[in-house]
XYZ file of C-alpha atoms in Angstrom:
606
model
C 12.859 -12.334 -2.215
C 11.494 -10.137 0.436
C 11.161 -13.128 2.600
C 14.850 -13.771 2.443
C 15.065 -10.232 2.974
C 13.152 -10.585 6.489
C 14.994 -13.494 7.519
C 17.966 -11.950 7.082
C 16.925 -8.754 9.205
C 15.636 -10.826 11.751
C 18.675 -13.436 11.638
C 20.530 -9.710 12.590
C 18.223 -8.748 15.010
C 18.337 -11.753 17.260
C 22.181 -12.093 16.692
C 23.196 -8.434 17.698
C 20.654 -8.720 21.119
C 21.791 -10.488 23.858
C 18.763 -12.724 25.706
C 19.040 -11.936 28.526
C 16.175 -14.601 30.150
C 13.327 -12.774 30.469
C 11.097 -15.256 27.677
C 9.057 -14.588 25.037
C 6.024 -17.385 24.769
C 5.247 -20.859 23.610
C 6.600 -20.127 20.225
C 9.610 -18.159 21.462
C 12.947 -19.864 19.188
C 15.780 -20.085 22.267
C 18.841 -19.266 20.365
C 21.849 -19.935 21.405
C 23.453 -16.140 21.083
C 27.161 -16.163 20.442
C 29.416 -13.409 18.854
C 30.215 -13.851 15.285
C 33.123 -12.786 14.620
C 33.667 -11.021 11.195
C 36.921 -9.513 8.576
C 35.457 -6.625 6.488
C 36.285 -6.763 3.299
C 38.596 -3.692 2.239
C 36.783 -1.450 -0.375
C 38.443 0.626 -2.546
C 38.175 4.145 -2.430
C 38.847 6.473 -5.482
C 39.473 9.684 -4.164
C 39.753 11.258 -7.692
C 36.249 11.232 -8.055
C 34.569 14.511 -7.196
C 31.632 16.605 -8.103
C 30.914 20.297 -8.075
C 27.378 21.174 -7.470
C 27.089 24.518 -7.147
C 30.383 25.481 -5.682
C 29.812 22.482 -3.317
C 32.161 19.953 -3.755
C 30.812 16.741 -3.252
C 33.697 13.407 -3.072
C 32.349 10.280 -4.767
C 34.937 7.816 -4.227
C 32.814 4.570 -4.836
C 31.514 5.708 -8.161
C 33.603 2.348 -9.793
C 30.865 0.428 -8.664
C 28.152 2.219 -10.445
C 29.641 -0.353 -13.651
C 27.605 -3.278 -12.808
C 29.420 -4.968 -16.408
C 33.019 -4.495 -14.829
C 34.769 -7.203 -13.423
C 36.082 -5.298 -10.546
C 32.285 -4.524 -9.357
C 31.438 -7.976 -9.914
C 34.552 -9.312 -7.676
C 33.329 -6.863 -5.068
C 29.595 -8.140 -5.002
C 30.729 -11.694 -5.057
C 32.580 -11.033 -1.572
C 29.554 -8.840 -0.286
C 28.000 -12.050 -0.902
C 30.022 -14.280 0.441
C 30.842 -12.717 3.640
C 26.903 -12.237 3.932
C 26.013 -16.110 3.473
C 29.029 -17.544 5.891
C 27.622 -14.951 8.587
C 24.307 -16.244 8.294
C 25.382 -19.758 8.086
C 27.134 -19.540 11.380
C 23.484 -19.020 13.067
C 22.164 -22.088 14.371
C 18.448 -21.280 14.973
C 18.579 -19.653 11.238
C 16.086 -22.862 9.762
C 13.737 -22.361 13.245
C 12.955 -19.001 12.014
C 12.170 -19.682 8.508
C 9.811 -22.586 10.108
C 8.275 -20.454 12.573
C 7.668 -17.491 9.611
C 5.986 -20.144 7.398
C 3.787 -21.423 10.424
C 2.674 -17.793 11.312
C 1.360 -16.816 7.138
C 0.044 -20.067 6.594
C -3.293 -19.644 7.408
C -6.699 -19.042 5.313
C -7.258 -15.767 4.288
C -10.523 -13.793 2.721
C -11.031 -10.558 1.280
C -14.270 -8.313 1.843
C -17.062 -9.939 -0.519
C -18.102 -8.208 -3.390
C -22.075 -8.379 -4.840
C -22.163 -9.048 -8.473
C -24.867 -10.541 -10.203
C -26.074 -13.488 -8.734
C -23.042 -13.872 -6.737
C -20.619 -13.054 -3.918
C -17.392 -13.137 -5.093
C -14.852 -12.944 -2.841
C -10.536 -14.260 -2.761
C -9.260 -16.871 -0.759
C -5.881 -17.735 0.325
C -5.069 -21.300 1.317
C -2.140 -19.994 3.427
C 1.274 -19.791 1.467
C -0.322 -19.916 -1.848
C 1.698 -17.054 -3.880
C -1.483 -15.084 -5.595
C -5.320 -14.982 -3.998
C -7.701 -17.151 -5.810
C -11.158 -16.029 -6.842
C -14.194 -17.814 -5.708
C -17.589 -17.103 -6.098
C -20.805 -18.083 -3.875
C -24.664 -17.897 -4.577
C -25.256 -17.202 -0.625
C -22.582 -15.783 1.885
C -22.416 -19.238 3.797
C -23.180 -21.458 0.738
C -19.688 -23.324 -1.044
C -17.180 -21.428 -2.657
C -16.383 -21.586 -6.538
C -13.240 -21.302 -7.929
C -13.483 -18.375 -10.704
C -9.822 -17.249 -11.158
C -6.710 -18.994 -10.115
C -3.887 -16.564 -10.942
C -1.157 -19.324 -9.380
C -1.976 -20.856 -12.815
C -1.231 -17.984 -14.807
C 2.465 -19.486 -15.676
C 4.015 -22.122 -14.801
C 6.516 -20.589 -12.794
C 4.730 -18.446 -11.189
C 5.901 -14.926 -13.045
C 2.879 -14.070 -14.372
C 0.322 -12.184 -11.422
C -3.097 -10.334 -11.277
C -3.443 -6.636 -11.917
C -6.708 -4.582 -12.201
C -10.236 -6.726 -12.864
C -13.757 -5.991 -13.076
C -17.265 -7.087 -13.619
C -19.553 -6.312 -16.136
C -22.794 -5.078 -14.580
C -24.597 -8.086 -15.128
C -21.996 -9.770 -13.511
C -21.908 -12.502 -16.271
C -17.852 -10.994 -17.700
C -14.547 -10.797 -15.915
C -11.943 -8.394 -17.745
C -8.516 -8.675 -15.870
C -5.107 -7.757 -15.898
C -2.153 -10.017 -16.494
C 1.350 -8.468 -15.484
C 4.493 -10.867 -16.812
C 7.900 -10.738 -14.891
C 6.926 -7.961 -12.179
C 6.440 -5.525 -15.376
C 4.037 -2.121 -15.637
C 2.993 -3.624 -18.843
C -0.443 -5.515 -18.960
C -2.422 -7.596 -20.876
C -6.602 -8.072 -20.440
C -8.589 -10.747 -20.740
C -12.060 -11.623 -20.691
C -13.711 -14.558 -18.858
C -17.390 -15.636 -19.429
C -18.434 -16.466 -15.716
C -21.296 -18.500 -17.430
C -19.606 -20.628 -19.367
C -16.516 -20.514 -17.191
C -14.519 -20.574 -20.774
C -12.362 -17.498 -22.083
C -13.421 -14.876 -24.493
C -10.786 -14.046 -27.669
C -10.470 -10.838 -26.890
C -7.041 -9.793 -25.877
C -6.190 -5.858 -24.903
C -2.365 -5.213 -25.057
C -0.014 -2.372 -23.618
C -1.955 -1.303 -21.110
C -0.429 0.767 -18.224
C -1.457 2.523 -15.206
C -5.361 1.589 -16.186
C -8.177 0.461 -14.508
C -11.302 -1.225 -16.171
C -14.512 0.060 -16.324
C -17.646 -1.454 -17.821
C -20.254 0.101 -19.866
C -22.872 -1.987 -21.975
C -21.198 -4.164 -23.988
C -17.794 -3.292 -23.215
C -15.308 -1.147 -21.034
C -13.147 1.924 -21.250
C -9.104 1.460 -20.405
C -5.812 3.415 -20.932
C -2.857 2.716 -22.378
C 0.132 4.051 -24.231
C 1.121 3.904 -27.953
C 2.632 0.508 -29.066
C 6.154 1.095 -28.416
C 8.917 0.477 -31.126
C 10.590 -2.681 -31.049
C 13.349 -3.514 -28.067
C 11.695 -0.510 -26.480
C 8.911 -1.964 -24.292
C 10.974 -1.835 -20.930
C 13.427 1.039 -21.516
C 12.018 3.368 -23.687
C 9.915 6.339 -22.441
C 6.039 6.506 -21.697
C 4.572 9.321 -23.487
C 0.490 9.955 -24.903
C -1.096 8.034 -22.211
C -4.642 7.720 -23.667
C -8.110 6.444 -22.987
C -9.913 3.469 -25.008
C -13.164 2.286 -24.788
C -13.551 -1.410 -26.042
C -16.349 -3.906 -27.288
C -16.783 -7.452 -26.167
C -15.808 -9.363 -29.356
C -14.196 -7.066 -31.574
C -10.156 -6.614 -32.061
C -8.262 -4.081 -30.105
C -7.238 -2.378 -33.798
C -11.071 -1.545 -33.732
C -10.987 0.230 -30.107
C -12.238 3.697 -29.920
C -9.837 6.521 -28.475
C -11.971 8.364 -26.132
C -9.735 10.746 -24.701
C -6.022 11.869 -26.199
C -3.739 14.934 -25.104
C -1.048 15.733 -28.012
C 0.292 18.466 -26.404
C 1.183 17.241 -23.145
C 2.827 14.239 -23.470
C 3.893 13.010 -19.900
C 0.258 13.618 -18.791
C -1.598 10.466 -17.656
C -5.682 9.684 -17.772
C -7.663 7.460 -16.266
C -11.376 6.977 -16.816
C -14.617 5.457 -14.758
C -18.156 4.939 -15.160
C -20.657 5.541 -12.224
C -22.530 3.096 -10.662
C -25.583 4.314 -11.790
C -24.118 4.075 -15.718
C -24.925 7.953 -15.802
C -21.832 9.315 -16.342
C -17.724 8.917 -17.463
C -15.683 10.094 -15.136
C -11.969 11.303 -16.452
C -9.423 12.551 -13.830
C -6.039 13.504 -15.784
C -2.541 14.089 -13.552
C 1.056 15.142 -14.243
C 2.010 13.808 -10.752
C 1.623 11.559 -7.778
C -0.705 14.474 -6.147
C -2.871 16.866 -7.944
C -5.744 16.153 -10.941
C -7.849 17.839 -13.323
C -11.318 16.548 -13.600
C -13.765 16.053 -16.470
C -17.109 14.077 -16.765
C -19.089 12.985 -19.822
C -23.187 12.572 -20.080
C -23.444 8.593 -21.135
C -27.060 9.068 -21.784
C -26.329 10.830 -24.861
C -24.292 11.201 -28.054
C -22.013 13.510 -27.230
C -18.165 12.486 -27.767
C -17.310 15.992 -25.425
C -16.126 16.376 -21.827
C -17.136 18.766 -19.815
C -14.624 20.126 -17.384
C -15.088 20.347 -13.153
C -11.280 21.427 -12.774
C -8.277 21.727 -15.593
C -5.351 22.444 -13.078
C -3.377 20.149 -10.942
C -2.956 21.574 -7.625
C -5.682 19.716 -6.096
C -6.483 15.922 -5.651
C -10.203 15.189 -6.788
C -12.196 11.400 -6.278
C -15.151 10.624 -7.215
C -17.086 8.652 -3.796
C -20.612 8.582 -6.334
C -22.703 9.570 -8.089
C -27.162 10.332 -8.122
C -29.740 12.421 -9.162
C -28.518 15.571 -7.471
C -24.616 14.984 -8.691
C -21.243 13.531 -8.476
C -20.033 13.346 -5.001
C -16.420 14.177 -4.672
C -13.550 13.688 -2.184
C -11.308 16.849 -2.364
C -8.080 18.694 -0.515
C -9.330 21.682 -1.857
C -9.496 24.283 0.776
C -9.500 21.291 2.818
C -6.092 20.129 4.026
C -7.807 17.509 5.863
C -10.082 16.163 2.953
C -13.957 17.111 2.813
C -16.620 15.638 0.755
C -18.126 17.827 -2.057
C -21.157 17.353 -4.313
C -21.013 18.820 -7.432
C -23.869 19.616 -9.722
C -23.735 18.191 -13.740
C -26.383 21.271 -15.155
C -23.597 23.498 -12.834
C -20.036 22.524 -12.593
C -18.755 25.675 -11.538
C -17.064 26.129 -8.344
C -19.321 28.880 -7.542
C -22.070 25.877 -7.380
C -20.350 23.344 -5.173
C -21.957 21.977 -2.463
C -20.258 21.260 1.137
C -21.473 17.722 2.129
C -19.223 16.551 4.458
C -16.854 19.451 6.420
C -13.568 19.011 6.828
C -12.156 18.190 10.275
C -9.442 17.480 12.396
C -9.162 14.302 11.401
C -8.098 12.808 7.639
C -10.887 12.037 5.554
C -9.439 9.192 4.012
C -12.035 7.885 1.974
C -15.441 8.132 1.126
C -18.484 5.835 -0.829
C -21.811 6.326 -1.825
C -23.338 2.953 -0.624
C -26.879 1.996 -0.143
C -28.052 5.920 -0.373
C -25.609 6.448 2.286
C -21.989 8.035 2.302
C -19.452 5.982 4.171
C -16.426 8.062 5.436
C -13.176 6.722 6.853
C -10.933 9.358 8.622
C -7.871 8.965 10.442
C -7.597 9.759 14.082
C -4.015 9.795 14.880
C -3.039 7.092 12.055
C -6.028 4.663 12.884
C -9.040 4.122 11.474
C -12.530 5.062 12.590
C -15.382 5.197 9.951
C -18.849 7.166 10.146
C -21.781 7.166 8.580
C -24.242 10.118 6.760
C -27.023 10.780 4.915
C -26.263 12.175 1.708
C -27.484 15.525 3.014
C -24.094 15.230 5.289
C -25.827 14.347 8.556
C -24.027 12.121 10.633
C -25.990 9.089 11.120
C -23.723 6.278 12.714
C -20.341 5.496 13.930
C -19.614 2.224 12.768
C -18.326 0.167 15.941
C -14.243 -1.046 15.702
C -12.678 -3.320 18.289
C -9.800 -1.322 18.948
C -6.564 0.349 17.457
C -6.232 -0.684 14.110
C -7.450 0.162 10.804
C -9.897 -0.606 8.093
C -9.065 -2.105 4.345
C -11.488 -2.702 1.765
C -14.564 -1.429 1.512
C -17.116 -3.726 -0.454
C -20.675 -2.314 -1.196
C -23.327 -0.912 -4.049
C -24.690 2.276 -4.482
C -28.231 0.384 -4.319
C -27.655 -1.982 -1.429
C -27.446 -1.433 2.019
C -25.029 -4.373 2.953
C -21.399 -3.679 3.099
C -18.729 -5.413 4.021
C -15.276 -4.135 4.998
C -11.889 -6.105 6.571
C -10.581 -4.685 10.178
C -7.088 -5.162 11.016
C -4.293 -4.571 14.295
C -0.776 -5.321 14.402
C -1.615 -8.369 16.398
C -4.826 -9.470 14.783
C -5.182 -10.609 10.562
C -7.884 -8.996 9.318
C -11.523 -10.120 9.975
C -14.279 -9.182 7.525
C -17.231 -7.531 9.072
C -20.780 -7.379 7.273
C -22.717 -4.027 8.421
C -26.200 -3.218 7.228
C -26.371 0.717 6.839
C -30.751 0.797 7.866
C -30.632 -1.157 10.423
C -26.768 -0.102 11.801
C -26.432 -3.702 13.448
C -23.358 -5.871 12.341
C -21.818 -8.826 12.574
C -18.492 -10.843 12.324
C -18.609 -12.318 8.750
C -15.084 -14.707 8.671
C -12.122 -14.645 10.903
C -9.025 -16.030 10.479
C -7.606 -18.701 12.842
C -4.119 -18.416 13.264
C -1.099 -19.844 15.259
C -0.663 -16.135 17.146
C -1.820 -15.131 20.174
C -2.481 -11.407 19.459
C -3.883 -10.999 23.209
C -0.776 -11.725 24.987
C 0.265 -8.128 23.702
C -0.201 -4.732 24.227
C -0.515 -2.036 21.298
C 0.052 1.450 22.672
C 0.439 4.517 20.901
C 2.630 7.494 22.477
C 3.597 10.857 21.230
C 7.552 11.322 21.420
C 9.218 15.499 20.873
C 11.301 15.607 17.895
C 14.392 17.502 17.503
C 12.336 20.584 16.569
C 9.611 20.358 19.266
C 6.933 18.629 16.573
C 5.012 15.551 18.738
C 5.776 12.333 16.526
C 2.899 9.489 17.204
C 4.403 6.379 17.503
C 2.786 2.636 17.874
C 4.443 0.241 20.143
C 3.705 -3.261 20.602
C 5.377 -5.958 23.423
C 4.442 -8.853 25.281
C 2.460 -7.797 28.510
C 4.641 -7.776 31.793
C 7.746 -7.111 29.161
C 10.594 -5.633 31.473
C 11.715 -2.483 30.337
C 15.398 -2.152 31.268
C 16.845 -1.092 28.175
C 17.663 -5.240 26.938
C 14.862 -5.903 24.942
C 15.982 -6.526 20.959
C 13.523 -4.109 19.303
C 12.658 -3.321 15.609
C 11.466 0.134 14.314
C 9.851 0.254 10.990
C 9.122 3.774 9.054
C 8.753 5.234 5.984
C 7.772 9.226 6.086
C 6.803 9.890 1.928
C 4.656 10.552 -0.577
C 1.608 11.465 1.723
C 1.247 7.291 2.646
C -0.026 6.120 5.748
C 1.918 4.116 7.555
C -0.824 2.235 9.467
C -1.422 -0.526 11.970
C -2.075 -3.291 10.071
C -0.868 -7.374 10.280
C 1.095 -7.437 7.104
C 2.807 -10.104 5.965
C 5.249 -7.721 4.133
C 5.729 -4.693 5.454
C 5.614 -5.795 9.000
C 6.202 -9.962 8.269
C 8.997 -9.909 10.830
C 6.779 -8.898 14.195
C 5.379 -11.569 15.591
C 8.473 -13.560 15.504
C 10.626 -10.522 17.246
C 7.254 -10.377 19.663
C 7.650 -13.931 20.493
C 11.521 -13.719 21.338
C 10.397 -11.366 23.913
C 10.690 -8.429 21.688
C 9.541 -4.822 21.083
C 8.131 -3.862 17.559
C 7.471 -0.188 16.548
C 5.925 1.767 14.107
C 7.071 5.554 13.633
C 4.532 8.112 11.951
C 6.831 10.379 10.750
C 6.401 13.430 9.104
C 6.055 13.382 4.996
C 3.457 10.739 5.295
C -0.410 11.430 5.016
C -0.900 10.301 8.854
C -2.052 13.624 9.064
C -3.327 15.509 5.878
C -1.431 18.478 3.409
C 0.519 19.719 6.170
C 2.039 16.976 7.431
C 2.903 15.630 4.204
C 5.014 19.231 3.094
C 6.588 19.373 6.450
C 8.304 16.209 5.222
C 9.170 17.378 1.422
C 11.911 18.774 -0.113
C 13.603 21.387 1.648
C 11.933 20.593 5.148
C 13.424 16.628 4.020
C 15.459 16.649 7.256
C 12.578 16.528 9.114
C 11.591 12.672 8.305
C 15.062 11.555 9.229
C 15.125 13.959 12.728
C 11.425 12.168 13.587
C 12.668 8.883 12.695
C 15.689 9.867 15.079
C 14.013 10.801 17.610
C 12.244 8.014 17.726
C 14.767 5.587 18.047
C 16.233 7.826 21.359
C 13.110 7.998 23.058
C 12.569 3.552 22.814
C 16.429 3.703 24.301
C 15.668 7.041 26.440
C 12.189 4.738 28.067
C 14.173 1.643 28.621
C 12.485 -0.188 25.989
C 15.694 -1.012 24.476
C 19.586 -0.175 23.781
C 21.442 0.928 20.527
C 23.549 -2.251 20.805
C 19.588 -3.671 20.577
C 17.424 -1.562 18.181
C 17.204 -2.418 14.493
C 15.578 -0.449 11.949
C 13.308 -1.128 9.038
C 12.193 0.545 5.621
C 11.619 -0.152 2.557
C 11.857 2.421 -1.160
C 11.026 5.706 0.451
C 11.377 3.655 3.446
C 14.736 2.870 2.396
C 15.610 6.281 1.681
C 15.043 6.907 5.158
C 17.355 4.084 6.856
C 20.314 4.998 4.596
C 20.141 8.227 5.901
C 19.461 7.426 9.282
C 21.996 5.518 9.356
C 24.514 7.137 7.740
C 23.553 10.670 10.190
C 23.320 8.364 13.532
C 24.914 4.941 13.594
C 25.576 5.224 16.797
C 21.722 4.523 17.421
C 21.036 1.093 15.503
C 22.776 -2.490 15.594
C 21.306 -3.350 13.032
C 19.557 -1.695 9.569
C 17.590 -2.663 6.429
C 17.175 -0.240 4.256
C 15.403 -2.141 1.870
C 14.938 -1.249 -2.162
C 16.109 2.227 -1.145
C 17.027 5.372 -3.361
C 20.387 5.273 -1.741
C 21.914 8.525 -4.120
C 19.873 11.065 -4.644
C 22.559 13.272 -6.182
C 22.607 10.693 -9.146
């Protein structure tokens, strides 16, 4: 689905911009542009329908349609639908685009190894296979494996991989199996030995992870729900389990339970070093009280770090002096904490790593070192420190992009991590943190020639003087006279990064607008976590305007520079991101030819 999706954005795209001769590359699809000439159908409008929020009277007039059973809202989406399919079908180069799109993803693709055991493990995809399959490898250059196909999950393809993880001896595999798209999972356990499955089968799990100790591993889940109430009936008592290899799920122990705050979630984790449980409980996106639990001993008790919410807490580690902790406390921009188990207090915390201007966007204990990845204006760079918080090393990037996947041990100094652009797949690197020399470990060969383009970033004014980065990518020696078809992709929520990265979703559509001799951008709007606590708020609730204003001003300063034309620019974004074109478009359509506003919250009155 969200490749139709693209195609049909891009099928826009092309057909609202002229070519005007200037040439793309060897892969550029010549189409042969003509107007397409369209009748609208009429919609009716019921003019009766109003609300009253407040004294504000707000007219509804397409509430009808909110009856998806009715036969008058299923006339109307039948000639959405039709008009929609006879507009595409009048586009002759529609086929050379879906050929060119399958050309560009199919191509082999790895993810960061992983040490476990004896063995690397590490996923593989052939190219337009529809899950990653899991191989394993005694040596990082000897043959691959296969451990885990999820492709054969189901037979048509419905059932996909969730969480997994190994035992410490690396000899069990507990995954997650998700059916139909659904929060719901199911874990299983695979003997890596024996290569045959275990009985054991955990069900209604939700929003877990899996974490090993000894013989078995601690998950979460809710209560079974009553029956014809799995999908629509409402999550409450999320609690944590802790079960043993071979046993029934009926004989799982509860290891943590709230009963008096029933929307409350809980997730738990073991350390590396097996030392302690680690249980972070939340009551929102942002925000988590902490807890940790002495494995070496009897006790059945948590001990508490923090009980409120107004601060996010993550565990990076754990050793002999502490648990080493990734916090926003006091720290808008994210610092690095160690705290001591005889002295949880927060009279007793230790500053490790300092906050700074930058995001600290992550952090691992690996090899005796701590591995930090900040955000310098919404790409990657990654340093190196001792765990006294010295600064060590400044791990060596090849340019704008940004880092995925960290891969490493507590107890090893090899780590492996993938580096990505918006022209370049990712490519796995293999650092060792004594000796600070490293190496290309796999890169991916593909049909695109990332070098024929130029990623810039600029900083644009929105409408109330804030400076908006924005990433910009086009051919080198692209014209800029304002005739260039251009897409603009953004999404401005939740405190996510939007980052430069070649993704095959988000941004699937680039490198065939690049090819046509188009310009692709990528907005860092405000609401996003581009740029810590602040720049998140300034994008929430009341100061809400302020994501669709940056996204505006945006799109005037690629038509302001020449880089393109209203009549040119299409815009992109998808569930928050969605959000954001609706309203875009709906404040400024005189800006955009063309808009996806893709799985969007569309009404956020109802």
């Amino acid at each position: 689905m969200r490749k139709a999706i693209g195609i049909f954005l891009l099928l826009a795209l092309l057909s609202a911009c002229k070519n005007d001769g200037q040439g793309g590359d060897a892969n550029q699809i010549v189409p042969n542009f003509r107007d397409i000439k369209i009748q609208y159908p009429e919609t009716y409008r019921d003019t009766a329908v109003v609300d009253d929020y407040f004294g504000q009277k707000v007219a509804d007039p397409y509430r009808w349609l909110e009856d998806d059973n009715s036969e008058q809202t299923s006339r109307w989406v039948q000639t959405q639908q039709s008009l929609t399919e006879n507009y595409f079908k009048n586009i002759p180069y529609r086929e050379a685009i879906r050929n060119r799109l399958s050309a560009l993803w199919n191509y082999e693709r790895y993810s960061a190894p992983m040490k476990r055991g004896d063995y690397y493990y590490i996923f593989k995809n052939d190219g337009l296979q529809n899950q990653d399959v899991l191989y394993r490898m005694a040596s990082l250059e000897g043959p691959m494996e296969p451990v885990l196909n999820p492709n054969n999950f189901s037979t048509d393809g419905t059932v996909a991989l969730g969480e997994y993880s190994f035992s410490a001896d690396g000899s069990l595999l507990a995954y997650q199996a998700s059916e139909a798209g659904s929060d719901w999972r199911t874990i299983y356990i695979k003997d890596l030995s024996s290569g045959g499955m275990l009985k054991d089968t955990v069900r209604w799990v939700k929003f877990s992870g899996i974490s090993w100790f000894r013989d078995g591993f601690f998950y979460s889940r809710y209560p079974v729900p009553k029956e014809g109430e799995a999908l629509a009936g409402k999550n409450e008592f999320h609690q944590v389990f802790y079960h043993r290899v071979g046993t029934s799920q009926e004989e799982d122990d509860i290891v943590y339970a709230d009963r008096l705050h029933p929307l409350r979630n809980a997730a738990a984790e073991v350390t590396d070093d097996e030392h302690f449980l680690i249980l972070s409980t939340s009551e929102s996106t942002s925000g988590n009280a902490l807890y940790f639990r002495d494995l070496r001993t009897n006790t059945p008790y948590f001990t508490p770090v923090v009980e409120t919410f107004d601060y996010d807490f993550t565990v990076a580690g754990s050793d002999d002096n502490g648990i080493y902790v990734l916090t926003n406390y006091k720290a808008p921009n994210r610092r690095l904490i160690r705290i001591s188990t005889r002295q949880p207090d927060v009279r007793y915390w230790q500053e490790i790593i300092p906050e700074a201007k930058d995001v600290l966007q992550e952090a691992h204990l690996f090899g005796g070192k701590l591995v930090a990845h900040y955000l310098h204006d919404a790409y990657s760079q990654a340093k190196v420190f001792s765990l006294e918080g010295k600064e060590e090393q400044i791990l060596e990037l090849p340019g704008i992009g940004t880092i995925l996947n960290f891969s490493g041990k507590a107890d090893s100094p090899e780590l492996f991590y993938e580096f990505t652009s918006l022209v370049q797949p990712a490519t796995i690197y293999r650092s060792d943190l004594q000796t600070k020399k490293q190496s290309v470990y796999k890169k991916p060969e593909i049909s695109f020639d990332g070098d024929a383009y130029v990623v810039k970033q600029i900083q644009y004014k929105s409408y109330d003087g804030a400076m908006i980065p924005m990433f910009i990518v086009h051919r080198k020696g692209l014209k800029l006279d304002g005739t260039n078809p251009t897409l603009l992709y953004g999404y401005g929520g939740f405190d996510i990064p939007v980052l430069p990265i070649f993704n095959r979703t988000r941004y699937m559509l680039f490198p065939v607008v690049l090819e046509n001799g188009g310009v692709c951008a990528v907005a860092n709007i405000r609401g996003g976590g581009e740029f810590g606590k602040a720049w998140h708020d300034a994008g929430t609730k009341h100061q809400k305007q302020n994501v669709f204003d940056d996204f505006q001003a945006a799109a005037e300063y690629l038509i302001v520079n020449k880089y393109t034309s209203p009549q040119k620019l299409a815009i992109h974004g998808a569930s928050n991101g969605g959000l954001l074109v609706g309203a875009c478009l709906t404040q400024r359509p005189d800006l955009y030819a063309v808009a996806l506003p893709a799985v969007g919250v569309l009404d956020m009155l109802r």
